[in-house]
Amino acid sequence: MKLELHPHARQTLADGLFAAGVEFPCGGESACGGCKVRVLDGEVPVTLAMRDALSEEEIRDGWRLACCALAEGRVVVEVEQWSLRVLTDEARVPIEPRAGRGAVIDLGTTTLVVQVVDLTNGEVLRVETALNPQARYGADVMSRLQYDLRQPGELGRVIRQALGRMLGSESLREVLVVGNTAMHHLFGGLNVEPLTHAPFVSPTLGGFRFAEEELAWPGPAEFLPCLGGFVGSDLLSGIVATRLDQQTRPHALFDIGTNGEVVVGSGQGIVCASTAAGPAFEGGRIGAGMRAGTGAIDNVHVRDGGLDCHVIGGGAARGVCGSGLVDAAACGIDLGLIRANGRLTNADKRLPLADGVALAQSDIRELQLAKGAMAAGLRMLTGEGVEKLYLAGAFGNYIRQASARAIGLLPEDLAVEPVGNSALRGARMLLLTPSTRKARLRKIVALSRHVELAADPDFQYLYAEMMALSRYRLSG
Amino acid sequence: MPDLDKLHQAVIEGDWKAAAAATQAAIAAGVAPLTIVTGCLVPAMDEVGRLFECEEYFVPEMLLSARAMKASMAIVRPLLAAAGTEPVGRVVIGTVKGDLHDIGKNLVASMLEGGGFEVIDLGADVAPERFIEAATTRNANLVALSALLTVTMPSMKTTVDAFQSAGLREKVKIMVGGAPVTQQYADAIGADGYSESAGGAVALARRLAVV
Ligand code: B12
Ligand code: FES
């Protein structure tokens, strides 16, 4: 998140940033580093205090402490505490060496990740992350689709330009893009109308290509195909990364988030479904909820019969993020403060976490709705039993598995392996193996079947059952 | 009447088997079917609504109570019909066109049924014409619309407008609800009422059915 400031002569950046809502965890004592900003444009000299709080490398990269930064004239900064935890991926993957550079893009509803890759050896040369600029026009996919109906094409132009800037100017042999069905349609300027009502079936789910001139990008682009409904090529490339299509026994890929997804399958066949959990795991619709930034409780443990909270940045707690919410609920159950039916047991129906931060009964209810939808979707698709569960995405990477099991989000009886940003990794695997790419994509698309959970009348009862904040098993 | 206490308890606790058994017992003991409804099921479901309202109950408990109430109703309904008993009102309910989210709608339908209304549930993804047809043929005085997607909320307006063009707007009261719906939205599209919860929906329906 960028911010432009015009400080008066020899004034610190703190005033302007404070007015913009940036917080100073240690009160501007230059002690905590929580007010870190990265200078993108303008001059901000390094002080002694900064040398103490920041690493050599950070200073070289333009990081400064806002509380003691003196500047003159126009300064553009990026604010650390507003930046999201964006998952990239550097895992080694098989490669067919060829000349030149290429890139992969994970086009998320909230965040964007671009990786520029050396095609000769598979090395990741550069990673760029940013917030999806479409967010200004609506936080969730539905509101963006709605915007596109009113202003067709605008969101497509916005995202293509933003990604073009992130790719830079150096020539690229090809760029592979993955994203959910809404992102796919908006990027390609396709008609989004079929995605705005039941049965949510679009006739244009296929992949598409753009020549470099069409996009004014440094290379030609290919957006990989969607699997059906809202399940897009981010999941398709997740299947590639976890090799679901090559397994002999069924495995599951679980993406926990606002627009959650479940994929279960093997080389014999793959089923996928979207399980719209809602924003609780991102701190949305939770009274004290916030994203995983400075001041967020991201970790809760039971200590001496009470709750021990970890706060990002080390300062005072301002709220609780998704991983903290799951932890807090698990600890609450452990201490008998929350019953399996979600009810808070104390008289005022609140679960205090830290000074000024507490969970209310309605927050626990939101968590039940969200985790219930994810777990019900998983149970619905894992009928014949699965070998292992791969956890995709940022949230899956940060939650404590023990807590997720205790609240009944993850099953008891299954090995769980977080796979980080599997969408990005799968895309890179496809980029680096051009000879087999087409056939593999075709095979996965042919193997996959999308199921609409809402179409099943039993979903409601399974969903209600899975709202319980208690452990569950997939088998038996 | 010990049997009705048992039935009341069974509905509150969401035990459909006990509810069915208690209903059979009450009828065998000569309790009038209408008394079972007005004297027991209605107050029991009101209590369930209240427990939901004060955050004691949540969706699972409510679904179980609804199931118990329905098990009892299934026994009582034919007897009521045979006796020609008129319901408090007739409600046509459904999730609007384009939307398949039906859990909230199902809860509202159950609460209305438990509140003594005759409920004609059209399911999900219901087009305006189907609401109109059902309201006309079943002689309903209330129409309840549910939507869970911001993109399908406009279907509520289309439905209200369709009743207007069909010349039926004076004959039925229309109530709307669902997580993204607000009182302002209800007012803006010309609906007669809004409630944010299933319990509130019954009070609202009673109010609307009177005038
Ligand atoms: C369960 C769920 C599903 C289930 C639906 C199962 C079913 N049979 O209904 C499944 C997984 C299938 C699903 C699918 C989708 N979902 Co969904 N889903 C949810 C979820 C998690 C809970 C909704 C729910 O049931 N709440 C519980 C009920 C009891 O509450 P309620 O409906 O609000 O009802 C209460 C009141 O509103 C009121 N009420 C309701 N109706 C009425 C009517 C009247 C007249 C009155 C007076 C009162 C009233 O009374 C009820 C009880 O108090 C929400 C997120 C969340 N955490 O809320 C997303 C959510 C609603 N879904 C969403 C989306 C986008 C979808 C999909 C379109 C795409 C996707 N990403 O998967 C699909 C397609 C569905 C379709 N085909 O229509 C979004 C909507 C975003 C938006 N801007 O519109 C949400 C908010 C999640 C998100 N991404 O943020 N979903
Ligand atoms: S406020 Fe600047 S370092 Fe703590």
PDB file of C-alpha atoms in Angstrom, chain A residues 140-150 192-198 200 230, chain B residues 96-101 147-158 180-181 185:
ATOM      1  CA  ASP A 140     -15.284  -9.844  -2.861  1.00  0.00           C
ATOM      2  CA  VAL A 141     -15.654 -11.418  -6.284  1.00  0.00           C
ATOM      3  CA  MET A 142     -19.401 -10.854  -6.414  1.00  0.00           C
ATOM      4  CA  SER A 143     -19.164  -7.093  -6.025  1.00  0.00           C
ATOM      5  CA  ARG A 144     -16.441  -6.965  -8.705  1.00  0.00           C
ATOM      6  CA  LEU A 145     -18.598  -8.932 -11.112  1.00  0.00           C
ATOM      7  CA  GLN A 146     -21.421  -6.555 -10.348  1.00  0.00           C
ATOM      8  CA  TYR A 147     -19.156  -3.592 -11.067  1.00  0.00           C
ATOM      9  CA  ASP A 148     -18.150  -5.125 -14.366  1.00  0.00           C
ATOM     10  CA  LEU A 149     -21.797  -5.405 -15.389  1.00  0.00           C
ATOM     11  CA  ARG A 150     -22.101  -1.649 -14.881  1.00  0.00           C
ATOM     12  CA  VAL A 192     -19.360 -12.146 -16.561  1.00  0.00           C
ATOM     13  CA  GLU A 193     -23.154 -12.186 -16.561  1.00  0.00           C
ATOM     14  CA  PRO A 194     -23.434 -16.031 -16.311  1.00  0.00           C
ATOM     15  CA  LEU A 195     -21.307 -15.885 -13.142  1.00  0.00           C
ATOM     16  CA  THR A 196     -23.768 -13.628 -11.344  1.00  0.00           C
ATOM     17  CA  HIS A 197     -26.658 -16.039 -10.928  1.00  0.00           C
ATOM     18  CA  ALA A 198     -27.483 -19.726 -10.503  1.00  0.00           C
ATOM     19  CA  PHE A 200     -23.187 -20.113 -12.177  1.00  0.00           C
ATOM     20  CA  PHE A 230     -15.902 -20.520  -9.273  1.00  0.00           C
TER      21      PHE A 230
ATOM     22  CA  VAL B  96     -35.208 -15.386  -5.332  1.00  0.00           C
ATOM     23  CA  LYS B  97     -34.134 -16.146  -8.868  1.00  0.00           C
ATOM     24  CA  GLY B  98     -30.430 -16.746  -9.412  1.00  0.00           C
ATOM     25  CA  ASP B  99     -29.723 -17.698  -5.787  1.00  0.00           C
ATOM     26  CA  LEU B 100     -29.437 -21.219  -4.354  1.00  0.00           C
ATOM     27  CA  HIS B 101     -28.725 -20.310  -0.716  1.00  0.00           C
ATOM     28  CA  ALA B 147     -31.519 -13.549  -0.968  1.00  0.00           C
ATOM     29  CA  LEU B 148     -27.944 -14.197   0.207  1.00  0.00           C
ATOM     30  CA  LEU B 149     -25.975 -12.754  -2.690  1.00  0.00           C
ATOM     31  CA  THR B 150     -25.533  -9.064  -3.380  1.00  0.00           C
ATOM     32  CA  VAL B 151     -25.921  -9.921  -7.061  1.00  0.00           C
ATOM     33  CA  THR B 152     -29.317 -11.547  -6.586  1.00  0.00           C
ATOM     34  CA  MET B 153     -30.812  -8.821  -4.382  1.00  0.00           C
ATOM     35  CA  PRO B 154     -32.103  -7.038  -7.503  1.00  0.00           C
ATOM     36  CA  SER B 155     -34.264 -10.140  -8.115  1.00  0.00           C
ATOM     37  CA  MET B 156     -36.221  -9.058  -5.052  1.00  0.00           C
ATOM     38  CA  LYS B 157     -37.060  -5.771  -6.696  1.00  0.00           C
ATOM     39  CA  THR B 158     -37.988  -7.542  -9.926  1.00  0.00           C
ATOM     40  CA  PRO B 180     -27.065  -8.722   2.752  1.00  0.00           C
ATOM     41  CA  VAL B 181     -30.612  -7.293   2.876  1.00  0.00           C
ATOM     42  CA  TYR B 185     -33.121  -1.849   0.877  1.00  0.00           C
TER      43      TYR B 185
END
